[in-house]
Amino acid sequence: MSGYEDLDESEIRNSLQRHVDMSEYESQVYLALVQTGKQSMRDLSETSGVPKQRVYDIVEELREQGFVELDDSYPKKAYAVDPTKTLGPIQTHVEQVQDALEEFHKSVSDVDSGVAQFRNRSTIEKYITELVDSAERTIFLMTSIDRLRIVEDALRNHSDVQIRVVLTGLDEGHVVDDRIELNSPIREFADYVRGTVRSEPLVLSVDRSAGFFWPTADSPRQRPREGFYVTDEDLSFLFDRFLSDTVWPLGYPVNPEQRRSTSLPQRYYRIRDCLADLEVLTDSVPLRTLTVRFEGYNNVSGEQITRDGRLAGFYASEFDDRAYLEVDLVEGDSGTTRTVTVGGWHSRREDFMATSIELEKHEDWSAEELDDETLDHIEACRRELPAEIDAGDAIVGFDGYIDYIRSLVGERKSPRMYDEINEFDTLREMVTRASAQDKTLQFEWVESKRLPGGHTAHVGQVLDTVGYDAQLVGFFGQPIREEFSEVFEEDNLLSLGPPTVTEYLQFGDGKMLFTDSGGHQALNWETLREYVPLETLANRLDGSDIVSIGGWALIPEISTIWEGIYEQVFPRLSSPPNDIVVCTSDVDHLTETTLRSDLESLGILDDAIPVTVVTTSEQAAHLGDVLLSGEQGKRALQATAESLRNEIGVSRFAVTSAKESVLVGPEGSQRIRSALISDPAEEGTFEDHFSAGIALGRAESLSDTSTLALGSAVASYFKQHQETPSLSEIRTFLDTYEDQGAA
């Protein structure tokens, strides 16, 4: 028997909190679902005793951890995943750790030298302090707060040593929303700190070459047990590996708001520390602007090495023990570049194992200056972009939005006078405060204007403004709403139904969009042909310079449209379009099966008409997770775009982000940094406007270099002015691209 058969509900909840790291509310909700089965949020609040306003968040947290799932009913109902599936892996992991530690204990007992045993407390404390004093590079310590005081002074003396601490035996009251709030000065001398409510022995690893193990007393009355001083390097490394791979991931961050700043240059002795900082750094700087210098060993030859190169990507997962960097190394006098993998200490599957890693910004990168590659692309676009556009033909579809631009009233002073809530953070604080106080928030908003939005409107406006005759196919209303007819009064508009309405709340530091589902989901090849006969569709496409398609994620059967164009329209064309530009939008909302089917159809369409896929860095990362088996992790935009273009089988693949954009095509891989906008009218990546620039470049048969520069210029112009640029304004922007951020 396991010994758990007679546990009551209270003991089960306590066990879930102690051993599975559930909060009190999480254990109540989970146990209620296990006992009672599928329940709505209202019912679950009653059966679990958890306040209704917290149940939604708790269910979502349990869902992210794999304990709970939601059905597709309305209102949604939650149900518990089979406990054997969720708790079984945890039990297996504990058994594996126990087996490893038993083997480790056997190893200690078999070592004649390299392990010293001490029973006297003062002697134990003396050797622990001396061991900390001897550190040259790194200290990893797991200890209770009481025992931390033994070495606090010694730790404070090591400002040049990387210090990582796990605090044990903490009170459960210190755990707040998956973090630990502690009134302690530990962040003054430790670089990384986590904590746990579990009682654990003191384990110390210094420079991975020496360690100390000091068990806790079994009871308050019992004297502390003997301590073991380990100088055997293999055993010391096991100490360090046990702390970093087994203990650390289960701890909560301690006082995370006091975390040290992630600044460069920075040296690391554990690769996961490096990867944690890269997750933060690469949100603000492009991967390829970082240089990696590492010391260690060649895993093939065993040679001790020191190498440096450009960062190309990185990989880390909570679900396996692999963690590595991808680094572009320049080989020999030929200057050829080779991408290698760099793992941590004792890694064997990568090309190199690193004992230390240093990150710094590349010498040619500056937040205030554009690189030579970008300036060359801009100059090429200036030369190639014509001074005037001959009226060409463009077809744009298939979405249709109306954006109701609104602002929130903060304080109304009179019927016509009020203060706006201008900062998104202000709204976030108000919501958080109301939730904590169990209050209902009520807002007043005012509408400032209504604008046509979405891919079709944005791309159509750009092409129309520079001189193209645009045929727009989308959801504009029946009859066509004036928001579209007034903007596109000289263009052909074919409406497939009512537009999607978006409530658009704009702040100085962000925005919120509330969108209804609209009628896009009903669109497929058959319904499109009901509005546009096959012969008419073929006539419209024949001789068109460019086709631009958006709304992908809104149209579950969009692949039928691509297949229809390939099978039924293309054979009728004598002069096909130069290119079909397809903007992905939020394809992470699609199921993997649907996404793969769409991409397969898109690759087939490219056999007839060249296809350029345009996406954001976030959506490219999602596509990579779905398509690039074995290549998961964060990678440079160029490497990601190259792999995705090859995998999907399209002519060109473009990715844009706030900092840079890339285009991969027959002419190779191109990269450009975004214009340095000092005072943007709106924040964001502006995928549709980037797509518009790409579409214009392809329609005008510009080189890939100039097409990429044009896409970046159009998006950057809109970011600065929140207006659609004319051709002369695009040219002026290109002329001053490098000066946009100047004061």
XYZ file of C-alpha atoms in Angstrom:
743
model
C 0.000 0.000 0.000
C 1.194 3.519 -0.709
C 0.140 4.939 2.655
C -2.011 7.675 1.108
C -5.339 5.825 1.034
C -6.654 7.399 4.256
C -5.781 11.045 3.510
C -8.679 13.453 3.942
C -9.369 16.408 1.635
C -7.402 18.821 3.798
C -4.342 16.574 3.745
C -4.611 16.088 -0.008
C -4.754 19.866 -0.554
C -1.750 20.374 1.726
C 0.141 17.654 -0.127
C -0.598 19.282 -3.491
C 0.689 22.598 -2.112
C 3.855 21.099 -0.619
C 4.827 18.590 -3.275
C 3.353 19.937 -6.527
C 3.886 23.642 -5.731
C 0.194 24.494 -6.096
C -1.137 27.562 -4.332
C -4.001 27.170 -1.845
C -6.576 28.310 -4.410
C -5.101 26.092 -7.116
C -5.323 23.010 -4.879
C -8.963 23.831 -3.965
C -10.016 24.270 -7.608
C -8.113 21.199 -8.821
C -9.505 18.947 -6.100
C -13.053 20.219 -6.760
C -12.715 19.329 -10.458
C -11.288 15.882 -9.692
C -14.137 15.147 -7.286
C -17.083 16.707 -9.106
C -16.145 16.576 -12.778
C -16.797 19.161 -15.501
C -18.107 22.482 -14.153
C -18.790 26.042 -15.241
C -16.825 28.832 -13.586
C -19.859 29.781 -11.470
C -20.374 26.207 -10.246
C -16.665 25.727 -9.695
C -16.537 28.800 -7.447
C -19.253 27.275 -5.274
C -17.796 23.757 -5.052
C -14.203 24.899 -4.464
C -14.887 27.823 -2.153
C -12.687 30.087 -4.306
C -14.046 33.591 -5.080
C -15.574 33.734 -8.564
C -13.339 36.616 -9.681
C -10.270 34.426 -8.991
C -11.585 31.180 -10.485
C -10.940 32.262 -14.099
C -7.272 33.092 -13.413
C -6.737 29.949 -11.335
C -8.219 27.708 -14.046
C -6.008 29.363 -16.681
C -2.909 28.838 -14.503
C -3.805 25.169 -13.944
C -4.440 24.820 -17.669
C -0.982 26.200 -18.494
C 0.513 23.658 -16.062
C -1.384 20.796 -17.733
C -3.696 19.951 -14.814
C -6.936 21.312 -16.307
C -8.544 21.686 -19.729
C -11.502 23.738 -21.050
C -14.235 22.506 -23.387
C -15.713 24.425 -26.333
C -19.158 24.971 -24.796
C -20.661 28.305 -23.828
C -20.211 29.188 -21.104
C -16.901 27.341 -21.012
C -16.542 24.489 -18.549
C -13.365 23.200 -16.940
C -12.448 19.602 -16.230
C -9.462 17.916 -14.594
C -6.954 16.026 -16.715
C -6.513 12.424 -15.551
C -4.254 12.672 -12.432
C -2.225 9.669 -13.613
C -1.181 11.730 -16.638
C -0.389 14.928 -14.731
C 1.067 13.648 -11.464
C 2.640 10.502 -12.914
C 5.573 12.337 -14.573
C 6.260 14.219 -11.319
C 6.371 10.969 -9.364
C 8.651 9.433 -11.997
C 10.951 12.476 -11.825
C 11.159 12.237 -8.026
C 12.018 8.538 -8.284
C 14.742 9.315 -10.843
C 16.229 11.994 -8.580
C 16.100 9.559 -5.649
C 17.878 6.889 -7.681
C 20.506 9.400 -8.807
C 21.094 10.579 -5.240
C 21.350 6.995 -3.970
C 23.945 6.351 -6.640
C 25.624 9.616 -5.685
C 25.699 8.558 -2.006
C 27.244 5.240 -2.998
C 29.909 7.164 -4.953
C 30.735 9.299 -1.902
C 31.093 6.305 0.376
C 33.433 4.648 -2.108
C 35.829 7.598 -2.413
C 38.875 7.337 -0.138
C 40.186 10.800 -0.976
C 38.391 13.976 -1.980
C 35.710 13.780 0.756
C 36.202 14.877 4.373
C 33.596 14.410 7.116
C 33.130 16.878 10.010
C 30.847 16.621 13.065
C 31.706 19.765 15.006
C 29.434 22.702 14.060
C 32.170 25.335 14.364
C 34.455 23.250 12.142
C 31.700 22.832 9.569
C 31.017 26.580 9.511
C 34.763 27.296 9.247
C 35.211 25.101 6.168
C 32.049 26.414 4.495
C 33.289 29.993 4.949
C 36.780 29.127 3.685
C 35.294 27.393 0.673
C 33.212 30.500 -0.187
C 36.303 32.684 0.315
C 38.211 30.553 -2.201
C 35.735 31.175 -5.053
C 37.193 32.728 -8.197
C 34.352 32.485 -10.699
C 31.049 31.106 -9.447
C 29.182 30.154 -6.263
C 25.972 28.110 -6.136
C 24.437 27.807 -2.666
C 21.251 26.164 -1.377
C 20.594 27.045 2.241
C 18.075 28.163 4.819
C 18.006 31.829 5.846
C 19.465 30.897 9.248
C 22.486 29.171 7.694
C 22.868 31.935 5.081
C 24.066 34.202 7.889
C 27.146 31.986 8.274
C 28.509 33.047 4.882
C 26.770 36.376 4.216
C 29.876 38.462 4.906
C 32.024 36.177 2.741
C 29.491 36.429 -0.095
C 29.447 40.222 0.131
C 33.223 40.233 -0.431
C 32.806 38.554 -3.843
C 31.561 41.369 -6.080
C 33.460 39.855 -9.030
C 32.111 36.304 -8.552
C 28.768 35.176 -9.951
C 26.540 34.136 -7.021
C 23.366 32.057 -7.236
C 21.320 31.188 -4.136
C 18.307 28.963 -3.417
C 16.686 29.790 -0.069
C 14.893 26.853 1.563
C 12.329 26.372 4.310
C 10.503 29.643 3.597
C 7.060 30.350 4.991
C 4.194 29.794 2.543
C 2.992 33.306 3.288
C 6.006 34.628 1.384
C 4.751 33.096 -1.881
C 2.738 35.646 -3.873
C 1.645 34.955 -7.488
C 4.483 32.550 -8.333
C 7.149 34.695 -6.754
C 8.542 35.136 -3.245
C 8.395 38.488 -1.490
C 11.049 38.548 1.200
C 12.303 41.288 3.478
C 15.945 40.390 2.980
C 19.065 42.138 1.652
C 20.075 39.038 -0.323
C 19.754 40.799 -3.659
C 22.540 43.146 -2.546
C 25.147 40.403 -3.013
C 23.505 37.581 -5.024
C 23.025 37.775 -8.793
C 20.291 35.143 -9.003
C 17.940 34.134 -6.161
C 15.105 31.646 -5.920
C 13.299 30.131 -2.964
C 11.178 27.204 -1.863
C 9.013 26.315 1.119
C 10.618 22.876 1.285
C 13.275 22.167 3.911
C 16.498 21.068 2.256
C 20.126 20.496 3.300
C 22.823 23.080 2.742
C 24.530 22.326 -0.566
C 27.397 24.491 -1.788
C 29.239 24.369 -5.115
C 32.258 26.607 -5.723
C 33.794 26.933 -9.193
C 32.389 23.456 -9.920
C 35.569 22.071 -8.386
C 34.686 21.854 -4.681
C 31.528 21.592 -2.611
C 29.948 21.069 0.767
C 26.937 19.008 1.875
C 25.388 19.632 5.309
C 22.058 17.916 6.077
C 19.481 19.552 8.293
C 18.519 18.082 11.658
C 15.591 15.673 11.545
C 13.879 17.517 14.404
C 14.344 20.812 16.284
C 15.768 18.947 19.256
C 18.339 17.014 17.280
C 21.830 18.403 16.832
C 22.834 19.247 13.245
C 24.225 16.249 11.449
C 27.732 15.842 10.061
C 28.912 17.803 7.052
C 30.845 16.553 4.013
C 33.581 18.643 2.390
C 34.052 17.508 -1.224
C 37.138 18.344 -3.256
C 36.749 15.589 -5.862
C 35.938 17.483 -9.099
C 33.562 14.871 -10.501
C 31.486 14.807 -7.325
C 31.596 18.595 -7.108
C 30.243 18.850 -10.616
C 27.389 16.502 -9.642
C 26.591 18.883 -6.774
C 26.417 21.792 -9.199
C 24.386 19.849 -11.758
C 21.930 18.718 -9.067
C 21.421 22.329 -7.932
C 21.085 23.846 -11.391
C 19.031 21.153 -13.144
C 16.897 19.711 -10.351
C 16.532 22.254 -7.549
C 16.657 25.601 -9.372
C 13.778 25.056 -11.850
C 11.388 24.216 -8.972
C 12.056 27.399 -7.012
C 10.160 30.705 -7.109
C 12.002 33.958 -7.995
C 12.788 35.956 -4.851
C 12.091 39.708 -5.013
C 12.266 39.664 -8.846
C 11.762 43.432 -9.073
C 15.225 43.801 -7.472
C 16.828 41.660 -10.178
C 20.145 42.917 -11.446
C 20.039 44.788 -14.749
C 20.861 42.896 -17.915
C 23.670 45.008 -19.338
C 26.532 44.162 -21.674
C 29.265 43.031 -21.708
C 28.365 40.134 -19.413
C 30.208 36.927 -18.500
C 28.456 33.650 -17.691
C 29.598 30.344 -16.229
C 26.278 28.548 -16.647
C 24.694 28.536 -20.052
C 21.137 28.782 -18.727
C 22.031 32.091 -17.044
C 23.172 33.323 -20.440
C 19.980 32.097 -22.108
C 17.768 33.714 -19.464
C 19.404 37.091 -20.160
C 19.151 36.566 -23.912
C 15.379 36.135 -23.602
C 15.315 39.677 -22.194
C 18.015 41.238 -24.371
C 16.655 40.032 -27.696
C 13.363 41.802 -27.085
C 15.224 45.082 -27.602
C 18.265 44.263 -29.761
C 18.549 41.977 -32.825
C 20.304 38.648 -32.255
C 22.978 39.226 -34.859
C 24.134 42.428 -33.158
C 25.544 40.351 -30.275
C 29.033 38.858 -30.187
C 29.758 35.640 -28.288
C 33.201 34.819 -26.889
C 33.517 31.428 -25.262
C 36.233 29.370 -23.608
C 36.036 25.601 -23.383
C 36.697 22.504 -25.446
C 36.093 21.167 -28.945
C 33.867 18.127 -28.402
C 35.350 16.325 -31.406
C 39.082 16.854 -30.921
C 39.121 17.559 -27.188
C 41.245 20.643 -27.883
C 40.992 23.511 -25.403
C 39.817 26.594 -27.298
C 38.819 30.253 -27.120
C 36.574 31.380 -29.973
C 34.280 34.274 -30.808
C 31.572 34.952 -33.382
C 28.163 36.431 -34.064
C 25.131 35.063 -32.194
C 22.809 33.289 -34.659
C 20.290 31.744 -32.268
C 19.756 29.882 -29.022
C 17.708 27.040 -27.589
C 16.478 26.225 -24.111
C 13.564 24.164 -22.890
C 12.039 23.323 -19.544
C 11.233 19.873 -20.880
C 14.683 18.514 -21.704
C 18.248 19.129 -20.594
C 19.492 20.620 -23.861
C 20.579 24.249 -23.813
C 22.892 25.787 -26.376
C 23.872 28.801 -28.452
C 24.173 28.931 -32.226
C 27.217 30.990 -33.187
C 28.497 32.024 -36.612
C 32.283 31.498 -36.631
C 34.572 32.839 -39.351
C 36.856 30.013 -40.486
C 40.441 30.583 -41.690
C 41.704 33.205 -44.109
C 38.920 32.516 -46.610
C 36.414 34.282 -44.384
C 33.780 31.545 -44.773
C 31.205 31.394 -42.001
C 30.213 28.211 -40.192
C 27.318 28.003 -37.712
C 28.224 25.890 -34.667
C 26.446 24.911 -31.462
C 27.915 25.794 -28.077
C 26.698 23.939 -24.999
C 27.454 24.308 -21.332
C 30.037 22.588 -19.187
C 30.082 18.784 -19.728
C 27.712 18.994 -22.718
C 28.599 16.414 -25.367
C 25.970 16.736 -28.107
C 27.055 20.230 -29.236
C 30.134 21.152 -31.278
C 31.752 22.868 -28.293
C 31.370 22.786 -24.517
C 31.883 26.171 -22.877
C 33.330 26.730 -19.417
C 32.625 30.464 -19.724
C 30.635 32.624 -22.148
C 30.839 36.371 -22.665
C 28.201 38.429 -24.466
C 28.779 41.918 -25.813
C 27.363 44.193 -28.470
C 29.139 43.984 -31.783
C 31.444 46.915 -32.428
C 29.465 48.045 -35.498
C 26.131 48.145 -33.641
C 24.745 51.282 -32.081
C 21.250 52.101 -30.901
C 21.709 55.582 -32.368
C 23.226 54.695 -35.765
C 22.284 52.550 -38.740
C 24.734 49.946 -40.018
C 26.379 50.010 -43.454
C 24.199 47.180 -44.755
C 21.054 49.183 -44.029
C 22.455 52.344 -45.601
C 23.413 50.384 -48.742
C 19.859 49.018 -49.054
C 18.351 52.484 -48.659
C 20.675 53.897 -51.293
C 19.748 51.087 -53.723
C 16.043 51.797 -53.186
C 16.571 55.513 -53.869
C 18.147 54.625 -57.211
C 15.589 52.033 -58.278
C 12.311 53.569 -57.113
C 10.843 55.513 -60.068
C 10.010 59.195 -59.691
C 6.520 58.489 -61.042
C 4.358 55.380 -61.111
C 2.653 54.344 -64.320
C -0.912 53.503 -63.380
C -0.757 49.751 -62.835
C -3.419 47.355 -61.615
C -3.520 45.833 -58.135
C -5.948 43.445 -56.446
C -6.150 43.466 -52.642
C -8.281 41.249 -50.353
C -9.929 39.613 -48.418
C -10.617 41.204 -45.027
C -12.519 44.329 -44.060
C -12.488 46.232 -40.785
C -13.842 49.470 -39.428
C -11.800 50.796 -36.517
C -13.770 52.836 -33.996
C -10.979 54.939 -32.514
C -11.830 55.620 -28.888
C -10.215 57.015 -25.749
C -11.027 56.295 -22.116
C -12.257 59.071 -19.855
C -10.196 59.337 -16.697
C -11.954 62.232 -14.996
C -14.856 64.166 -16.472
C -14.815 67.852 -15.537
C -17.815 69.021 -17.561
C -20.040 67.727 -20.365
C -17.345 68.687 -22.866
C -14.172 68.648 -20.758
C -12.428 65.555 -19.445
C -8.988 64.059 -18.804
C -8.078 60.990 -20.847
C -6.355 57.844 -19.591
C -3.289 58.195 -21.815
C -1.069 55.429 -20.473
C -1.751 51.712 -20.841
C 0.081 51.114 -17.558
C -2.449 53.378 -15.804
C -5.299 51.166 -17.024
C -3.407 48.034 -15.976
C -2.915 49.423 -12.469
C -6.612 50.298 -12.214
C -7.652 46.775 -13.224
C -5.156 45.176 -10.828
C -6.295 47.377 -7.939
C -9.971 46.671 -8.621
C -9.305 42.924 -8.773
C -7.434 43.001 -5.466
C -10.279 44.964 -3.839
C -13.018 42.820 -5.424
C -14.518 45.865 -7.141
C -16.290 46.275 -10.476
C -14.661 48.727 -12.881
C -16.811 50.937 -15.092
C -15.305 53.059 -17.866
C -16.633 55.798 -20.078
C -15.174 56.055 -23.535
C -15.536 58.618 -26.298
C -15.222 58.059 -30.020
C -12.879 60.327 -31.940
C -13.189 58.906 -35.454
C -13.916 55.857 -37.593
C -11.373 54.533 -40.081
C -11.196 51.627 -42.511
C -8.723 49.104 -41.145
C -7.146 45.749 -41.833
C -4.870 44.490 -44.576
C -7.144 45.341 -47.500
C -7.676 48.948 -46.428
C -4.070 49.665 -45.440
C -2.410 48.053 -48.464
C -5.112 49.387 -50.774
C -4.577 52.954 -49.524
C -0.820 52.781 -50.096
C -1.133 51.402 -53.627
C -3.966 53.820 -54.452
C -2.029 56.821 -53.098
C 1.117 56.108 -55.142
C -0.884 55.766 -58.373
C -2.179 52.202 -58.796
C -5.703 51.342 -59.876
C -6.757 49.179 -56.959
C -9.496 46.547 -57.026
C -10.463 45.790 -53.404
C -12.276 42.570 -52.531
C -13.391 42.209 -48.932
C -16.027 42.853 -46.306
C -17.110 46.474 -46.757
C -20.858 46.269 -46.081
C -23.900 45.931 -48.300
C -24.418 48.661 -49.311
C -20.767 49.649 -48.961
C -20.143 51.631 -45.784
C -19.097 55.259 -46.207
C -15.897 54.621 -44.245
C -14.691 52.686 -47.311
C -16.448 54.516 -50.149
C -15.079 57.909 -49.063
C -11.482 56.702 -48.833
C -11.584 54.595 -52.014
C -13.910 56.757 -54.108
C -11.912 56.181 -57.304
C -11.298 52.442 -56.787
C -13.397 49.372 -57.466
C -14.832 47.861 -54.272
C -16.378 44.394 -54.271
C -18.039 43.672 -50.930
C -18.490 40.103 -49.692
C -20.499 41.057 -46.613
C -20.543 43.289 -43.531
C -17.200 44.490 -42.106
C -15.699 43.423 -38.820
C -15.926 46.184 -36.220
C -12.950 46.848 -33.967
C -13.169 48.960 -30.838
C -9.714 50.541 -30.926
C -8.452 51.940 -27.617
C -5.235 53.844 -28.176
C -2.794 54.901 -25.463
C 0.567 56.604 -25.521
C 2.363 53.360 -24.632
C 0.113 50.709 -26.179
C -3.324 49.857 -27.491
C -6.225 47.474 -26.931
C -8.403 46.056 -29.687
C -11.840 44.498 -29.181
C -13.004 42.742 -32.346
C -16.168 40.891 -33.269
C -15.932 37.723 -35.351
C -17.372 39.256 -38.535
C -18.338 37.190 -41.557
C -14.836 36.303 -42.736
C -15.043 32.696 -41.540
C -17.664 31.817 -44.136
C -15.405 32.768 -47.060
C -14.020 30.031 -49.299
C -13.512 29.437 -53.017
C -17.135 28.571 -53.667
C -18.560 31.629 -51.884
C -16.005 33.870 -53.605
C -17.161 32.561 -56.995
C -20.756 33.381 -56.059
C -19.721 37.037 -55.942
C -17.143 36.917 -58.745
C -17.734 34.517 -61.655
C -14.691 32.528 -62.728
C -14.360 34.331 -66.057
C -14.539 37.741 -64.359
C -11.968 36.717 -61.775
C -9.597 35.515 -64.487
C -10.040 38.755 -66.445
C -9.300 40.837 -63.340
C -6.139 38.863 -62.512
C -4.884 38.758 -66.101
C -2.530 41.671 -66.578
C -2.586 42.765 -62.916
C 0.791 43.788 -61.584
C 0.324 42.592 -58.020
C -2.086 40.696 -55.770
C -1.989 41.209 -52.009
C -3.948 38.925 -49.679
C -4.553 39.364 -45.944
C -6.995 38.056 -43.361
C -5.413 34.586 -43.443
C -6.127 33.677 -39.815
C -9.733 34.890 -40.118
C -10.547 32.581 -43.048
C -10.307 28.881 -42.078
C -10.801 27.763 -45.683
C -8.448 30.234 -47.336
C -6.465 27.309 -48.787
C -9.444 26.582 -51.076
C -9.013 30.054 -52.595
C -5.324 29.457 -53.285
C -6.114 26.057 -54.765
C -8.882 27.595 -56.899
C -6.522 30.246 -58.274
C -3.928 27.570 -59.087
C -6.287 24.995 -60.628
C -8.995 27.091 -62.292
C -7.735 30.657 -62.781
C -4.042 30.345 -63.672
C -4.624 28.175 -66.781
C -6.797 31.017 -68.161
C -4.137 33.748 -67.679
C -1.964 35.013 -70.503
C -0.204 37.613 -68.315
C -0.168 36.515 -64.635
C 0.633 38.997 -61.845
C 4.280 39.632 -60.946
C 3.676 38.316 -57.452
C 1.078 37.337 -54.852
C 1.931 38.854 -51.478
C 0.352 36.939 -48.596
C 0.293 38.477 -45.118
C 0.012 35.826 -42.399
C -1.708 37.896 -39.668
C -2.220 35.865 -36.465
C -1.788 32.326 -37.765
C -0.912 31.180 -34.252
C -4.708 31.131 -33.740
C -5.035 28.312 -36.288
C -4.779 24.640 -35.458
C -1.576 22.961 -36.578
C -3.518 20.800 -39.053
C -5.164 23.825 -40.682
C -1.904 25.764 -40.770
C 0.000 22.936 -42.422
C -2.753 22.499 -45.004
C -2.737 26.238 -45.791
C 1.039 26.289 -46.205
C 1.012 23.245 -48.466
C -1.535 24.927 -50.749
C 0.510 28.117 -50.737
C 3.625 26.229 -51.849
C 1.646 24.701 -54.720
C 0.322 28.133 -55.776
C 3.937 29.352 -55.964
C 4.516 26.841 -58.778
C 2.214 29.011 -60.909
C 2.671 32.561 -59.593
C 5.580 33.701 -57.362
C 4.422 34.019 -53.742
C 5.913 36.310 -51.099
C 4.899 35.493 -47.520
C 5.058 38.428 -45.091
C 4.913 37.951 -41.331
C 6.086 39.350 -37.998
C 8.909 37.959 -35.882
C 6.363 36.564 -33.378
C 4.399 34.715 -36.063
C 7.624 33.521 -37.700
C 8.653 32.014 -34.357
C 5.310 30.186 -34.224
C 5.724 28.910 -37.781
C 9.192 27.722 -36.827
C 7.853 25.801 -33.829
C 5.294 24.083 -36.076
C 7.401 23.410 -39.162
C 11.079 23.304 -38.252
C 11.430 20.059 -36.349
C 14.594 20.035 -34.258
C 15.168 23.759 -34.749
C 13.150 25.085 -31.823
C 14.385 28.061 -29.869
C 15.042 31.680 -30.639
C 17.005 32.285 -33.830
C 18.166 35.258 -35.851
C 15.475 36.579 -38.197
C 17.539 35.790 -41.282
C 18.127 32.173 -40.254
C 14.443 31.754 -39.394
C 13.287 33.270 -42.695
C 15.701 31.136 -44.732
C 14.525 27.926 -43.074
C 10.831 28.796 -43.408
C 11.125 29.794 -47.067
C 12.772 26.455 -47.856
C 10.266 24.483 -45.792
C 7.141 26.140 -47.240
C 8.475 26.307 -50.785
C 7.643 29.898 -51.702
C 9.667 32.345 -53.786
C 10.200 34.908 -51.028
C 9.742 35.118 -47.277
C 9.811 38.426 -45.390
C 9.808 38.994 -41.621
C 9.450 42.316 -39.831
C 10.011 43.301 -36.203
C 10.251 46.562 -34.294
C 14.043 46.643 -34.705
C 14.786 45.007 -38.070
C 13.304 43.255 -41.092
C 14.579 40.585 -43.478
C 13.668 39.299 -46.935
C 14.884 35.964 -48.291
C 14.447 35.204 -51.980
C 16.194 34.170 -55.175
C 18.745 36.963 -54.656
C 19.741 35.633 -51.227
C 19.064 36.964 -47.771
C 18.687 40.707 -47.120
C 18.434 42.495 -43.777
C 17.628 46.100 -42.837
C 17.371 47.934 -39.548
C 14.201 49.919 -38.904
C 14.395 53.691 -39.081
C 15.193 55.212 -35.689
C 11.911 56.982 -34.907
C 12.471 59.219 -31.881
C 8.839 60.247 -31.321
C 6.491 57.694 -32.953
C 2.808 58.496 -33.377
C 2.046 54.843 -32.670
C 4.035 51.853 -31.418
C 4.052 48.482 -33.187
C 5.459 46.547 -36.142
C 2.817 47.595 -38.756
C 2.785 44.355 -40.694
C 0.165 45.580 -43.187
C 2.144 48.705 -44.098
C 5.339 46.673 -44.379
C 3.381 44.335 -46.688
C 2.242 47.343 -48.724
C 5.841 48.412 -49.299
C 6.809 44.848 -50.240
C 3.846 44.672 -52.654
C 4.831 47.981 -54.264
C 8.420 46.797 -54.682
C 7.325 43.543 -56.294
C 4.812 45.359 -58.561
C 7.584 47.691 -59.747
C 10.013 44.755 -60.215
C 12.547 46.252 -57.811
C 15.437 44.147 -56.543
C 14.882 42.251 -53.287
C 17.246 44.684 -51.576
C 15.179 47.699 -52.641
C 11.876 45.916 -52.013
C 12.899 45.260 -48.411
C 13.987 48.886 -47.959
C 10.668 50.061 -49.400
C 8.703 47.844 -47.005
C 10.654 49.194 -44.043
C 10.269 52.798 -45.210
C 6.486 52.595 -45.650
C 6.041 50.927 -42.239
C 8.385 53.415 -40.534
C 6.621 56.378 -42.159
C 3.277 55.195 -40.818
C 4.817 54.602 -37.395
C 6.018 58.203 -37.309
C 3.035 59.977 -38.875
C 0.109 57.517 -38.649
C -0.747 58.483 -42.205
C -0.516 56.786 -45.606
C 2.489 58.176 -47.516
C 2.412 59.428 -51.093
C 5.191 58.447 -53.507
C 6.988 61.769 -52.972
C 6.725 61.329 -49.186
C 8.206 57.840 -49.469
C 11.114 59.235 -51.479
C 11.643 62.029 -48.950
C 11.570 59.498 -46.112
C 14.174 57.361 -47.890
C 16.378 60.445 -48.310
C 16.251 61.072 -44.555
C 15.964 57.445 -43.346
C 19.163 57.610 -41.283
C 18.194 60.968 -39.742
C 14.755 60.024 -38.408
C 15.945 59.538 -34.840
C 17.993 62.726 -34.689
C 16.998 65.255 -32.056
